[in-house]
């Protein structure tokens, strides 16, 4: 599959912030397991820092780059990714200790 921009004309960059590097890494591992169903869509995952001054081990933004041959293929792929992301976030919210701790801190600070 070629990554020539003329062939893969539609593209989208998504950045999803997480409270910690561990949660961003967990989401990446959970989401990258499912391959793209179409050979006409390419996807690349990475974890980046919110700012250029943060060290890489503190990076907590999941970045997903999509390229597809058509806008329709891109829309279908991104919609599918969003469904998977929603599921991962719901599981984290229900089961992950870090997320529960962050919610408790936020509720304590709120008046």
Coordinates of C-alpha atoms in Angstrom, one line a residue:
X1 CA 0.0 0.0 0.0
X2 CA 1.5 3.3 -1.0
X3 CA 1.4 6.3 1.3
X4 CA 1.5 8.7 -1.7
X5 CA -0.7 11.8 -0.7
X6 CA -2.1 11.8 -4.2
X7 CA -3.5 8.3 -3.7
X8 CA -4.5 8.8 -0.1
X9 CA -6.0 12.3 -0.5
X10 CA -8.2 12.5 2.6
X11 CA -6.5 12.8 6.0
X12 CA -7.4 13.5 9.6
X13 CA -5.2 14.0 12.7
X14 CA -6.9 13.4 16.1
X15 CA -5.5 14.3 19.5
X16 CA -7.1 12.8 22.6
X17 CA -5.7 14.0 25.9
X18 CA -5.5 11.7 28.9
X19 CA -4.9 12.5 32.6
X20 CA -1.7 10.3 32.7
X21 CA 0.8 8.7 30.4
X22 CA -0.2 5.3 31.6
X23 CA -3.9 5.8 30.6
X24 CA -2.8 7.1 27.1
X25 CA -0.5 4.1 26.7
X26 CA -3.3 1.7 27.7
X27 CA -5.7 3.3 25.3
X28 CA -3.1 3.1 22.5
X29 CA -2.5 -0.6 23.2
X30 CA -6.3 -1.4 23.3
X31 CA -7.1 0.5 20.1
X32 CA -4.2 -0.5 17.9
X33 CA -5.1 -4.2 18.2
X34 CA -7.9 -3.9 15.7
X35 CA -6.6 -3.5 12.2
X36 CA -8.2 -1.3 9.6
X37 CA -10.8 -3.3 7.7
X38 CA -10.0 -1.6 4.4
X39 CA -6.6 -1.5 2.6
X40 CA -7.7 1.9 1.3
X41 CA -7.2 3.4 4.8
X42 CA -4.0 3.9 6.8
X43 CA -3.8 4.7 10.5
X44 CA -0.9 5.5 12.7
X45 CA -0.9 5.8 16.5
X46 CA 1.5 7.7 18.7
X47 CA 1.7 9.3 22.2
X48 CA 2.8 12.9 22.2
X49 CA 3.4 15.5 24.9
X50 CA 0.9 18.3 25.3
X51 CA 3.8 20.8 25.1
X52 CA 7.3 20.5 23.6
X53 CA 8.9 21.0 27.1
X54 CA 7.5 17.9 28.6
X55 CA 9.7 14.7 28.6
X56 CA 8.6 11.8 26.4
X57 CA 7.8 9.6 29.4
X58 CA 5.2 12.1 30.6
X59 CA 3.5 12.3 27.2
X60 CA -0.2 11.9 27.7
X61 CA -1.9 12.8 24.4
X62 CA -2.9 10.0 22.1
X63 CA -2.5 11.1 18.5
X64 CA -4.1 9.2 15.7
X65 CA -3.3 10.0 12.0
X66 CA -5.7 8.7 9.3
X67 CA -5.2 8.7 5.6
X68 CA -7.8 7.4 3.1
X69 CA -8.5 7.4 -0.6
X70 CA -11.9 9.1 -0.2
X71 CA -13.7 11.3 2.3
X72 CA -16.3 8.5 2.8
X73 CA -13.6 5.9 3.6
X74 CA -12.1 8.4 6.1
X75 CA -15.4 9.1 7.8
X76 CA -16.2 5.4 8.2
X77 CA -12.8 4.7 9.6
X78 CA -12.8 7.6 12.1
X79 CA -16.4 6.8 13.2
X80 CA -15.3 3.2 13.9
X81 CA -12.3 4.5 15.8
X82 CA -14.5 6.8 17.9
X83 CA -16.8 3.9 18.8
X84 CA -13.8 1.9 20.0
X85 CA -12.4 4.9 21.9
X86 CA -15.8 5.4 23.6
X87 CA -15.7 1.8 24.8
X88 CA -12.1 2.1 26.1
X89 CA -12.9 5.4 27.9
X90 CA -16.0 3.8 29.5
X91 CA -14.0 0.8 30.7
X92 CA -11.3 3.1 32.1
X93 CA -14.0 5.2 33.9
X94 CA -15.6 2.1 35.5
X95 CA -12.5 0.1 36.3
X96 CA -9.3 2.2 36.4
X97 CA -8.0 3.3 39.8
X98 CA -6.3 6.5 38.4
X99 CA -9.5 7.7 36.8
X100 CA -11.5 7.2 40.0
X101 CA -8.8 9.0 42.0
X102 CA -8.9 11.9 39.5
X103 CA -12.7 12.1 39.8
X104 CA -12.5 12.1 43.6
X105 CA -10.0 14.9 43.6
X106 CA -12.1 16.9 41.2
X107 CA -15.2 16.4 43.3
X108 CA -13.4 17.4 46.4
X109 CA -12.2 20.7 44.8
X110 CA -15.6 21.5 43.4
X111 CA -17.8 23.6 45.7

